[in-house]
Short mmCIF file of C-alpha atoms in Angstrom, two decimals:
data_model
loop_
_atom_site.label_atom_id
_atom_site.label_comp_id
_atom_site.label_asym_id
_atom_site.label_seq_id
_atom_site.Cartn_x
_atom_site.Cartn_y
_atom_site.Cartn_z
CA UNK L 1 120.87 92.91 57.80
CA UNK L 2 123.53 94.91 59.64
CA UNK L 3 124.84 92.76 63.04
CA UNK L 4 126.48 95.77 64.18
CA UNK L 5 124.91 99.20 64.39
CA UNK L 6 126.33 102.63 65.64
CA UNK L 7 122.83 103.33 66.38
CA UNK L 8 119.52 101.02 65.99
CA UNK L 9 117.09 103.40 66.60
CA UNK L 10 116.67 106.42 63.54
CA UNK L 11 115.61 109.51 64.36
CA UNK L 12 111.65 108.99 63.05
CA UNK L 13 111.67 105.89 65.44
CA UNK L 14 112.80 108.11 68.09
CA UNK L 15 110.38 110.53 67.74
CA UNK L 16 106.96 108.53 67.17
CA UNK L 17 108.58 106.42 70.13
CA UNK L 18 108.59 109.66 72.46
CA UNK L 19 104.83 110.06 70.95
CA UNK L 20 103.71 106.88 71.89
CA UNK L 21 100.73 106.66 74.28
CA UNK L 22 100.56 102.94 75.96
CA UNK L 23 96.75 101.32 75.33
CA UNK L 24 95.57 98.29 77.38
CA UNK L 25 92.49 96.68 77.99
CA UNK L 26 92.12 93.92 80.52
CA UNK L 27 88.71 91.20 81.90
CA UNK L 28 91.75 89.49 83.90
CA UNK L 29 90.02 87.67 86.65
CA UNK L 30 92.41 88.20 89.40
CA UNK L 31 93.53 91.22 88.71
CA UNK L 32 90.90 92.90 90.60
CA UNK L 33 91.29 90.70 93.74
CA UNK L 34 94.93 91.69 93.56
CA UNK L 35 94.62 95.36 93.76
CA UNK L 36 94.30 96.25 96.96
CA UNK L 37 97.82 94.13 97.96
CA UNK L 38 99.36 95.73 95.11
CA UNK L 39 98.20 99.55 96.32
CA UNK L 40 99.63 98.62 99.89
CA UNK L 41 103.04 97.23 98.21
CA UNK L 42 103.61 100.38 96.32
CA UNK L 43 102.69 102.70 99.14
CA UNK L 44 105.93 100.88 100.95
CA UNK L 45 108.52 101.94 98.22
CA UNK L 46 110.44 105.03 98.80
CA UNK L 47 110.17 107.78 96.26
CA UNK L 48 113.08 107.31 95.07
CA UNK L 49 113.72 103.91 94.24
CA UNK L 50 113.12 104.02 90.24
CA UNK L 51 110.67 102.12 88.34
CA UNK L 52 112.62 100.22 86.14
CA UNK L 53 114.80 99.44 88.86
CA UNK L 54 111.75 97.65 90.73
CA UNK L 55 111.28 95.70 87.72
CA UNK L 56 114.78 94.69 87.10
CA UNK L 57 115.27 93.83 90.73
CA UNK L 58 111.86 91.19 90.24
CA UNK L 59 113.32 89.94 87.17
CA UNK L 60 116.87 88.86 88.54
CA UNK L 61 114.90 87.18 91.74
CA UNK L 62 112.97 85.11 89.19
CA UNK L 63 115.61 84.19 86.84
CA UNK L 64 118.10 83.50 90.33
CA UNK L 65 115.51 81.03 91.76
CA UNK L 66 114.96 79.44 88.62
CA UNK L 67 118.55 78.80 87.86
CA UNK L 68 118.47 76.77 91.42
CA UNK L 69 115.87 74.29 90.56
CA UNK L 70 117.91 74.20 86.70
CA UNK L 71 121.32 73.39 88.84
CA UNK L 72 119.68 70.45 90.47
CA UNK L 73 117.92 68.86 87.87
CA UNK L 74 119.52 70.37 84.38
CA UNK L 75 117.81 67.20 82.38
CA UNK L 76 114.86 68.04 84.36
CA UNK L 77 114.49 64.51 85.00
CA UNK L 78 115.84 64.45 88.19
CA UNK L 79 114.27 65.61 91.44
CA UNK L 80 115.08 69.06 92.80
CA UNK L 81 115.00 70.06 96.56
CA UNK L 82 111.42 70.73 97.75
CA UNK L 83 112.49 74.02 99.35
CA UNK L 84 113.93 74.99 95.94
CA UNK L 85 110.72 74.39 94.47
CA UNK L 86 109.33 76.65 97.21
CA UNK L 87 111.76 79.69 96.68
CA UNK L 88 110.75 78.97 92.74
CA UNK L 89 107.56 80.04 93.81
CA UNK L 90 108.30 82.61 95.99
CA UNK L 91 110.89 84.26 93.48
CA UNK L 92 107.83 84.27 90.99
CA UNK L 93 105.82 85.69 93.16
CA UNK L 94 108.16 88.47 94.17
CA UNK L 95 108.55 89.30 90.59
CA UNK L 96 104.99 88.98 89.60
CA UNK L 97 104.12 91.54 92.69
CA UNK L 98 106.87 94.14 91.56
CA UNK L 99 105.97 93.57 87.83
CA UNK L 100 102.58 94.74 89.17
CA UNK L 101 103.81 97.73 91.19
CA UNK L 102 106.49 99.25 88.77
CA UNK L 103 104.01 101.44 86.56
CA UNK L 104 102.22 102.91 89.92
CA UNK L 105 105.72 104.18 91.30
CA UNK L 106 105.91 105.67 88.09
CA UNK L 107 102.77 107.53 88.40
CA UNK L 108 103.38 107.95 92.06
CA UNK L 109 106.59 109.93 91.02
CA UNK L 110 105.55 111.61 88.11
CA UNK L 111 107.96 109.29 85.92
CA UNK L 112 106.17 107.75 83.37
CA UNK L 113 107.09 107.76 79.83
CA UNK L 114 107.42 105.03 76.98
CA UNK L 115 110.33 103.52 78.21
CA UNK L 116 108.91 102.20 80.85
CA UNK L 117 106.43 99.83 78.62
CA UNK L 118 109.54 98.72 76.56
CA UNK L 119 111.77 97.68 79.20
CA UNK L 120 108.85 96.12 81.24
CA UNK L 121 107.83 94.13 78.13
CA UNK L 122 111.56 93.17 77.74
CA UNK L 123 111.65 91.55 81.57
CA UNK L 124 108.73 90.05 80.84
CA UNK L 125 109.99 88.28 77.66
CA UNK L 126 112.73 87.12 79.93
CA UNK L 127 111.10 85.92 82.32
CA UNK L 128 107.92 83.73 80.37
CA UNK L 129 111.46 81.75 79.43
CA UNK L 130 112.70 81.27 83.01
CA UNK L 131 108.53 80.48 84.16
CA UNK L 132 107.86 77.89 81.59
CA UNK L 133 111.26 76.04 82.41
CA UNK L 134 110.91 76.00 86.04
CA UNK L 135 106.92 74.59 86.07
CA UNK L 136 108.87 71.70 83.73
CA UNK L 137 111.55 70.98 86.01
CA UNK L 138 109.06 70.96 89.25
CA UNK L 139 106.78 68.06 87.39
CA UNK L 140 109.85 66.40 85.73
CA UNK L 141 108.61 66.62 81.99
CA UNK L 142 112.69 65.75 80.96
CA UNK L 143 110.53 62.02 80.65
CA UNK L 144 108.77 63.63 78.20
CA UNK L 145 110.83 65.76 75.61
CA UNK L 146 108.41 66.65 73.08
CA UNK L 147 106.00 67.45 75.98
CA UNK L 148 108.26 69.56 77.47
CA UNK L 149 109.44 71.57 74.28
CA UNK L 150 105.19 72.21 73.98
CA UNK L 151 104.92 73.31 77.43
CA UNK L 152 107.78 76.24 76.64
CA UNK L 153 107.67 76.68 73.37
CA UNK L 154 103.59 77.22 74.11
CA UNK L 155 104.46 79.84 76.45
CA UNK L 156 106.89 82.24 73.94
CA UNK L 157 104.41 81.64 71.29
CA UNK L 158 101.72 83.13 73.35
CA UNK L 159 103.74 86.23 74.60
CA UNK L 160 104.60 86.67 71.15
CA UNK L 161 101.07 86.45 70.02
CA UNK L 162 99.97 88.88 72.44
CA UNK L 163 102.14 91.63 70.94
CA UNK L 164 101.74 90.39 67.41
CA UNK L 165 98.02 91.22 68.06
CA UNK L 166 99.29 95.09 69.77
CA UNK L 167 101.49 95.17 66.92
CA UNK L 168 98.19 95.14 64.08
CA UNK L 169 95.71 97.05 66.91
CA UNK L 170 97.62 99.48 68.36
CA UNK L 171 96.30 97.84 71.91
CA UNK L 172 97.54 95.20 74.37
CA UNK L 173 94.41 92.93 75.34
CA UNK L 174 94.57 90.89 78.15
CA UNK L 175 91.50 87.84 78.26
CA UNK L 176 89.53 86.70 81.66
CA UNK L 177 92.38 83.75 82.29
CA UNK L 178 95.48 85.50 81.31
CA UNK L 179 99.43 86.39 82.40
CA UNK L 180 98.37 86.65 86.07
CA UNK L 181 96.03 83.95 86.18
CA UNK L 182 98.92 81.78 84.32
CA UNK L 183 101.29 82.64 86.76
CA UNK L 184 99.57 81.75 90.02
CA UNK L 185 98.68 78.22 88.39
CA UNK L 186 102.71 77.89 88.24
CA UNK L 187 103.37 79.53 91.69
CA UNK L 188 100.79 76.83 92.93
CA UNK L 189 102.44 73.58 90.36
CA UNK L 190 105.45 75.21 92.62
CA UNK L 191 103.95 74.69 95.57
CA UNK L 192 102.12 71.44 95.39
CA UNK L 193 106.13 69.85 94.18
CA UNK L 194 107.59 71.59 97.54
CA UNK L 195 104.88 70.16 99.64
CA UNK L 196 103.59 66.59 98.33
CA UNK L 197 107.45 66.19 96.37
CA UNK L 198 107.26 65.67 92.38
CA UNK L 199 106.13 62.41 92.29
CA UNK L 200 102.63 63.53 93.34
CA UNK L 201 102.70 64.22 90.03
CA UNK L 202 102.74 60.72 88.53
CA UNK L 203 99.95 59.49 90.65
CA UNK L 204 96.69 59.04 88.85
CA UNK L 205 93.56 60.40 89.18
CA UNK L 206 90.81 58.50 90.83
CA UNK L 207 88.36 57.04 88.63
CA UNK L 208 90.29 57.83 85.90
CA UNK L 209 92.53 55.03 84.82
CA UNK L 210 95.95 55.96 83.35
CA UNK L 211 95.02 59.45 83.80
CA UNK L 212 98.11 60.92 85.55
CA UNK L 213 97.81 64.27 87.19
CA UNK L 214 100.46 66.16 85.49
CA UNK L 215 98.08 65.31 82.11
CA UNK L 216 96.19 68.14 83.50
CA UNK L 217 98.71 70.83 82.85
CA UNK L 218 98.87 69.64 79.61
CA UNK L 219 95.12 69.57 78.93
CA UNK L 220 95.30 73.12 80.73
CA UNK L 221 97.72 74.77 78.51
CA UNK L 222 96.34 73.58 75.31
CA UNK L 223 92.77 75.09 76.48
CA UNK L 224 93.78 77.80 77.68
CA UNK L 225 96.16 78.73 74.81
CA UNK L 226 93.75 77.91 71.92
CA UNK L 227 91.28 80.36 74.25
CA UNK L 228 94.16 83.16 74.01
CA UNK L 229 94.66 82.28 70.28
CA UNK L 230 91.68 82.67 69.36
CA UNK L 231 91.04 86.07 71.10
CA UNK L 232 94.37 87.08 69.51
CA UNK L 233 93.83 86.23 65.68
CA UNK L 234 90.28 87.58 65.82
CA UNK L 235 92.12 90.90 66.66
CA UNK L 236 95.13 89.94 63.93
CA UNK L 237 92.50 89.05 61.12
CA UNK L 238 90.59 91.89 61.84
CA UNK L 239 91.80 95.12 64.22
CA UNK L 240 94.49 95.89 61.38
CA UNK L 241 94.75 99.99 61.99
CA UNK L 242 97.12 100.76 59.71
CA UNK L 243 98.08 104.40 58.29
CA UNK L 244 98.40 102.97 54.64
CA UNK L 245 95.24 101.60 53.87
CA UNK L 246 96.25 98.47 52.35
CA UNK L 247 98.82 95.09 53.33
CA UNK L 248 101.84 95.76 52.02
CA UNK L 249 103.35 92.88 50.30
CA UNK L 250 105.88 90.07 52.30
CA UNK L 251 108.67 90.29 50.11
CA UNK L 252 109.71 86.48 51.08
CA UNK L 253 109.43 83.96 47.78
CA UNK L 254 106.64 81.37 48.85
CA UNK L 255 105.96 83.22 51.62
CA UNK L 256 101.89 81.74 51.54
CA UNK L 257 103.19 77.92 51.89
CA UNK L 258 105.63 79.17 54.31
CA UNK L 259 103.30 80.66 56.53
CA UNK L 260 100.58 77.73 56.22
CA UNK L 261 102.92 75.55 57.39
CA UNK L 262 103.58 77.36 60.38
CA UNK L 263 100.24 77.65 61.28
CA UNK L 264 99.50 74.27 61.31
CA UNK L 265 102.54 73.67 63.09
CA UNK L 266 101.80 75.90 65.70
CA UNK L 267 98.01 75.69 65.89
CA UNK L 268 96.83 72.36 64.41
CA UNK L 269 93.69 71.12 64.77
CA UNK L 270 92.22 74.61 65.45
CA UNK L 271 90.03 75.01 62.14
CA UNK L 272 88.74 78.24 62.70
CA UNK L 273 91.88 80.29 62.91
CA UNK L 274 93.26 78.06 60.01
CA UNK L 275 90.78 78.77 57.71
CA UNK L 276 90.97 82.83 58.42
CA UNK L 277 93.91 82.55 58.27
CA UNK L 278 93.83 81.32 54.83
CA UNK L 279 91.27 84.02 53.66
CA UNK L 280 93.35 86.73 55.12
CA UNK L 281 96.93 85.74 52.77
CA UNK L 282 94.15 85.32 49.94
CA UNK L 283 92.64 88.82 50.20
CA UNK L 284 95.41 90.75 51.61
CA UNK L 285 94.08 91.53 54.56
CA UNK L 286 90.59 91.94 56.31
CA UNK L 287 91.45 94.75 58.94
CA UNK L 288 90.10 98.02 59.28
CA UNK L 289 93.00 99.24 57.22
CA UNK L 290 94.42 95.73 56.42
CA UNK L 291 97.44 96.67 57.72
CA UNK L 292 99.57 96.84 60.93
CA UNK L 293 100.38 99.91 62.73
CA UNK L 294 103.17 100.30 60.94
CA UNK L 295 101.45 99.66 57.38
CA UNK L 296 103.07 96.94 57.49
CA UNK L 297 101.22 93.38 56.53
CA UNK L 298 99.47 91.95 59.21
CA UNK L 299 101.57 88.17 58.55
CA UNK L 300 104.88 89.74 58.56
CA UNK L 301 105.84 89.20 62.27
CA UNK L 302 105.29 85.29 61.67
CA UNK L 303 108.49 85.19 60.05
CA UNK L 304 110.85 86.26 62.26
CA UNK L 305 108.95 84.26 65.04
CA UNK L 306 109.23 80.67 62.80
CA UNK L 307 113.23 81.60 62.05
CA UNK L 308 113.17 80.45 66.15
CA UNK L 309 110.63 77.92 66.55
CA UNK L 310 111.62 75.88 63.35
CA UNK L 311 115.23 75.51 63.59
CA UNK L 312 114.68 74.73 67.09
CA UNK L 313 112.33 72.19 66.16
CA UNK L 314 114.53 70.79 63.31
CA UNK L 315 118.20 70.89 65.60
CA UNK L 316 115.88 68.68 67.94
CA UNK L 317 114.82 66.37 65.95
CA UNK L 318 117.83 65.50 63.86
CA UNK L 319 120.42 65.52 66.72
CA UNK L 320 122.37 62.40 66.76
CA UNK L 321 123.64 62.91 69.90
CA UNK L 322 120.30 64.10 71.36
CA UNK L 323 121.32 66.94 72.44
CA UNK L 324 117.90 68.97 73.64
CA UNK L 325 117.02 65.41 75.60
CA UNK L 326 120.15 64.96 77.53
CA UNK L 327 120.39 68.98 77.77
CA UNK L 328 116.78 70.60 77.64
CA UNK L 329 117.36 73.20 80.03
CA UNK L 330 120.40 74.56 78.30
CA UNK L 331 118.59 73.72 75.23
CA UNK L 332 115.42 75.62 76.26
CA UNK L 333 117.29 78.27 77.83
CA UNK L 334 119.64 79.31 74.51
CA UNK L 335 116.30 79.33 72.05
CA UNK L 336 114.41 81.23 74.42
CA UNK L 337 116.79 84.09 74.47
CA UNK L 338 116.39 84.09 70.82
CA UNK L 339 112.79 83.99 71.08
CA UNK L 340 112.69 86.79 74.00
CA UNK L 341 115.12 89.18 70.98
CA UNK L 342 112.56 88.95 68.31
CA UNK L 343 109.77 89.39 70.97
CA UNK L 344 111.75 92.86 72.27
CA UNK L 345 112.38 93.68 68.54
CA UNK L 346 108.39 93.25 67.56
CA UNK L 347 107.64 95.67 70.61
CA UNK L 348 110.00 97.94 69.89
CA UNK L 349 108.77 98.06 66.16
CA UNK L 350 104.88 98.46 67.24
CA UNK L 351 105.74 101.24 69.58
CA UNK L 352 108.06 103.05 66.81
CA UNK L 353 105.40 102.10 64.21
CA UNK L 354 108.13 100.79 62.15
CA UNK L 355 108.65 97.53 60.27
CA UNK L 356 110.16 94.47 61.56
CA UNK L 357 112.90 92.74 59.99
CA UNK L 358 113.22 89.25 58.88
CA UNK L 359 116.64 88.19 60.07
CA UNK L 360 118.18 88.93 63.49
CA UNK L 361 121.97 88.47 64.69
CA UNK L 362 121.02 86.25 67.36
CA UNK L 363 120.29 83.67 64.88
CA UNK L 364 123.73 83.28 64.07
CA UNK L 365 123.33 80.97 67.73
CA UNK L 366 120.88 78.48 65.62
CA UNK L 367 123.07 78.51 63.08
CA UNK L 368 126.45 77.68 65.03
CA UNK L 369 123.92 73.80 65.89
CA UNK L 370 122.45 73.81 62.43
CA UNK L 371 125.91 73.67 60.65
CA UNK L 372 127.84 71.22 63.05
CA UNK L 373 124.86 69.31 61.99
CA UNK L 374 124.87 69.86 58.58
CA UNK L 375 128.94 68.87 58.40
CA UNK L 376 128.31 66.02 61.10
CA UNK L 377 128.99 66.90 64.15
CA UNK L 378 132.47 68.40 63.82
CA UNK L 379 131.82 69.54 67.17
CA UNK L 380 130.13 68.04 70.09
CA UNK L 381 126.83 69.32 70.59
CA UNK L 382 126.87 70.30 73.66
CA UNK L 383 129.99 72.44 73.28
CA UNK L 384 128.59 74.52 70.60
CA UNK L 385 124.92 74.63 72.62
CA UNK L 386 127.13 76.20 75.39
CA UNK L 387 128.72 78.54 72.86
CA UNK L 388 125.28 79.02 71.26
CA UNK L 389 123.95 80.34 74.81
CA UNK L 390 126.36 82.45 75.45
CA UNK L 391 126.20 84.15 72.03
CA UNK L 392 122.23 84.58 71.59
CA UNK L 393 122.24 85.75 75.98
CA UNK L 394 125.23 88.66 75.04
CA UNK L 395 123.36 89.66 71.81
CA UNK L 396 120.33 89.76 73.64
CA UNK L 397 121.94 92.20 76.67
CA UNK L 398 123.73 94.10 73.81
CA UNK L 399 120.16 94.79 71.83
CA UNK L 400 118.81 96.02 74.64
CA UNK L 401 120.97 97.96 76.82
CA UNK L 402 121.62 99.91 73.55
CA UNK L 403 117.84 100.50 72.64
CA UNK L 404 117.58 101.89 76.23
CA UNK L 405 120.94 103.64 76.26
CA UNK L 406 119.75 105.47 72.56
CA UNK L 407 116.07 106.30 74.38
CA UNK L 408 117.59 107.69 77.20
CA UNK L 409 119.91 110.09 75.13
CA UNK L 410 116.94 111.19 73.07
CA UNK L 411 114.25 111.85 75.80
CA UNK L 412 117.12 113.00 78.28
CA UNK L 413 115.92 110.42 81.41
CA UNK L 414 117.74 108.43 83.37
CA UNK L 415 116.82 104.39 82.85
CA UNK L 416 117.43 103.53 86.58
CA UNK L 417 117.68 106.78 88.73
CA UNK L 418 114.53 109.42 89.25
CA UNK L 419 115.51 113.79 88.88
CA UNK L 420 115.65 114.93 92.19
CA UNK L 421 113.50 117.80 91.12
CA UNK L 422 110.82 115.07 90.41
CA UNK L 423 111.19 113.70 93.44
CA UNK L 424 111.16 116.66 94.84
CA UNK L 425 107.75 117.55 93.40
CA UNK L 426 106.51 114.49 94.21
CA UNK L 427 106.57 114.90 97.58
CA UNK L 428 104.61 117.49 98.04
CA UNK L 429 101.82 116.62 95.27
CA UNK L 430 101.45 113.36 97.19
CA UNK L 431 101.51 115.07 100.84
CA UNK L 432 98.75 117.19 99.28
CA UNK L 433 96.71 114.77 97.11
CA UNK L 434 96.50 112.48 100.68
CA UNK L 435 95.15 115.15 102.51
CA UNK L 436 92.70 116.20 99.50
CA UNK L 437 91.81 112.13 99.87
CA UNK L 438 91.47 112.35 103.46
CA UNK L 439 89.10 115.54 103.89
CA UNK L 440 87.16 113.95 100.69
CA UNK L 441 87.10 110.16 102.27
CA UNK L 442 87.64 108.69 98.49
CA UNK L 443 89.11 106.11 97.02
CA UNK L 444 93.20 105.27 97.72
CA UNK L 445 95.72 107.27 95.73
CA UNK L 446 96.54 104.54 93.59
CA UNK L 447 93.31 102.91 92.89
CA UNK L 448 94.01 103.37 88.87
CA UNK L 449 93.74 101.34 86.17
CA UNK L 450 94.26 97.59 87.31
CA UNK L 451 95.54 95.10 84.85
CA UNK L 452 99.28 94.56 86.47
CA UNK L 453 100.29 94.83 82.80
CA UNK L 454 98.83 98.22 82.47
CA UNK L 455 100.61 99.21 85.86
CA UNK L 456 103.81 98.03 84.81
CA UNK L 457 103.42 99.71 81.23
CA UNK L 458 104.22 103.63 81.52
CA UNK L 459 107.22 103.83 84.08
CA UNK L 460 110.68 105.86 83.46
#
């Protein structure tokens, strides 16, 4: 593994990436309510306000109003503002709304190309980091530590799931209670805090003795996430489209007990996807192919996933000076940036149809808390979880302005700026296509596709 690259992307890469044609298939639930608010939003954007720029601009709203309710309750123990948990939830929904409008200007200005899906996925893998941490801070979980490591580290695994599963199939499947659906239940937990305060939180329900209400989001994301799991592996274990016909071997000594173990870790108690999984490492692989996109084996990208979740885990558990419970915001924050790296790297290797490797330089953050641990807490923990941040956030920035900067050079775009030819053209297709619409009395312009994930997907 090379930290440091002149360039990350070869050539091949480059070119299947140019080749790459974005597939999606969504049941989502509100999705379809949504449309017509998202058709008006779009239709309000000037032609020449970028794509990626919309979804940069919802991004850094989400991540600002998060980092509000995190400065007032950092242990997320104590109780933010209400109206910070009400700008939580409007910043989430002002990113959720431009997440959902960013591929249609890119369609609406004849911009679309595969950068687009990468750097939307990469805002998103942000931002399910930023999401997760703010619903804990608005229902004070920093009372419950190991609930409140579930509740995120739920939410990364899941995003990384998703694209595990686009990563064997070639497609990005979204279920009937899905990425929207999850965040208007948070917009709402945001809601319900600003209105009734937090403490509404630790009433209990009526005829249900003991039964708090915030037992519910827990009950809710395990449901909902063995759901998603289980829609996901049946695609893993058995949509494997690969060009080589076969799994290619892990080359990782005791790679089979390694894996095992992280599936029960992550999914214990859920039999069914246990067992397959079992069957799959025993046969090599059940898919079509038996193999990713890539050719690759269908297990690999559970590797570079568990070098995140374990150590995290492990730094957690054996911290003398407790660091995550004292610090879980922080704490959450500087794994998730990890977690959102390998999540960009996995996308960037489905949609280059390349493998994925093991080890990643933002590990070396892990590592800094591992080893102060290991030689007994030379330093103080939180010192080194500040200088862990730091590190793994700047990696993560450097990664991917890079990636981008190295697309951009090869398919000769612009990342945040649209031609002026192109919008040029635009123009005028659109002043024609409305009055071809009008004369015709059919459906709105941008009544296309409607999963906000398929929207977001294709933009320059």
């Amino acid at each position: 593994m090379q930290f440091y690259k002149d360039r990350l992307l070869s050539p091949g890469q480059l070119k299947r990436l140019s080749e790459h044609k974005y597939s999606c298939t969504s049941n989502s639930l509100l999705d379809g309510l949504l449309q017509p608010w998202w058709d008006w939003l779009v239709s309000k954007v000037p032609l020449w306000l970028a794509p990626n720029l919309i979804t940069v601009l919802g991004l850094v709203v989400n991540i600002a109003t998060t980092l509000i309710l995190v400065y007032y309750s950092p242990d997320a123990r104590a109780e933010a503002p209400r109206w910070a948990c009400f700008l939580c939830a409007l910043g989430l929904f002002v990113y959720q709304s431009l997440d959902a409008i960013d591929g249609k200007q890119a369609r609406r200005t004849g911009t679309s190309t595969p950068l687009g899906e990468l750097f939307d996925h990469g805002c998103d893998s942000i931002s399910t980091v930023f999401v997760a941490l703010s619903a804990c801070i608005a229902v004070q979980l920093g009372y419950y530590p190991t609930w409140m490591f579930f509740q995120c580290f739920c939410a990364m695994t899941l995003f990384y799931c998703a694209h595990w599963q686009t990563y064997v199939s070639g497609s990005l499947r979204f279920g009937k209670v899905d990425v929207t659906e999850a965040q208007f239940t948070i917009i709402g937990i945001h809601l319900i805090s600003a209105i009734f305060g937090p403490e509404i939180w630790m009433m209990e329900i009526p005829f249900l003795d003991g039964f708090m209400f915030k037992y519910l989001l827990g009950v809710m994301t395990v449901v909902c996430a063995l759901a998603n799991l289980y829609s996901i592996f049946s695609v893993i274990f058995t949509g494997g489209v690969g060009k080589n016909g076969s799994t290619v071997a892990i080359p990782v000594l005791g790679v089979g007990t390694f894996s095992t173990y992280m599936a029960m870790v992550f999914y214990a108690g859920y039999i069914h996807v246990f067992l397959e999984f079992c069957k799959v490492f025993e046969s090599g692989g059940i898919g079509k192919n038996g193999s990713t996109i890539a050719g690759t084996s269908v297990l690999s990208p559970i590797i570079p996933f568990s070098f995140v979740v374990v150590p995290a885990f492990i730094i957690y558990r054996k911290s003398a000076e407790h660091v995550y419970e004292n610090h879980p915001a922080l704490y959450i924050l500087s794994f998730g940036m990890v977690a959102a790296k390998v999540t960009n790297r996995l996308v960037v290797a489905h949609m280059t149809k390349n493998e994925m490797q093991y080890l990643d330089s933002s590990l070396i953050g892990p590592a800094m808390l591992f080893l102060n641990q290991y030689f007994n807490f030379f330093i103080k923990e939180y010192y080194v979880l500040w200088v862990c941040f730091i590190w793994v956030t700047l990696d993560l920035f450097r990664y991917s302005a890079q990636v981008c900067l190295e697309i951009c050079d090869h398919m000769k775009i612009k990342l945040f700026r649209i031609p002026c030819n192109n919008h040029a053209g635009t123009v005028q297709a659109n002043a024609a296509e409305r009055n071809v619409h009008m004369m015709l009395e059919e459906e709105p312009l941008l009544d296309d596709e409607y999963h906000h994930g398929s929207d977001t997907a294709v933009d320059l």
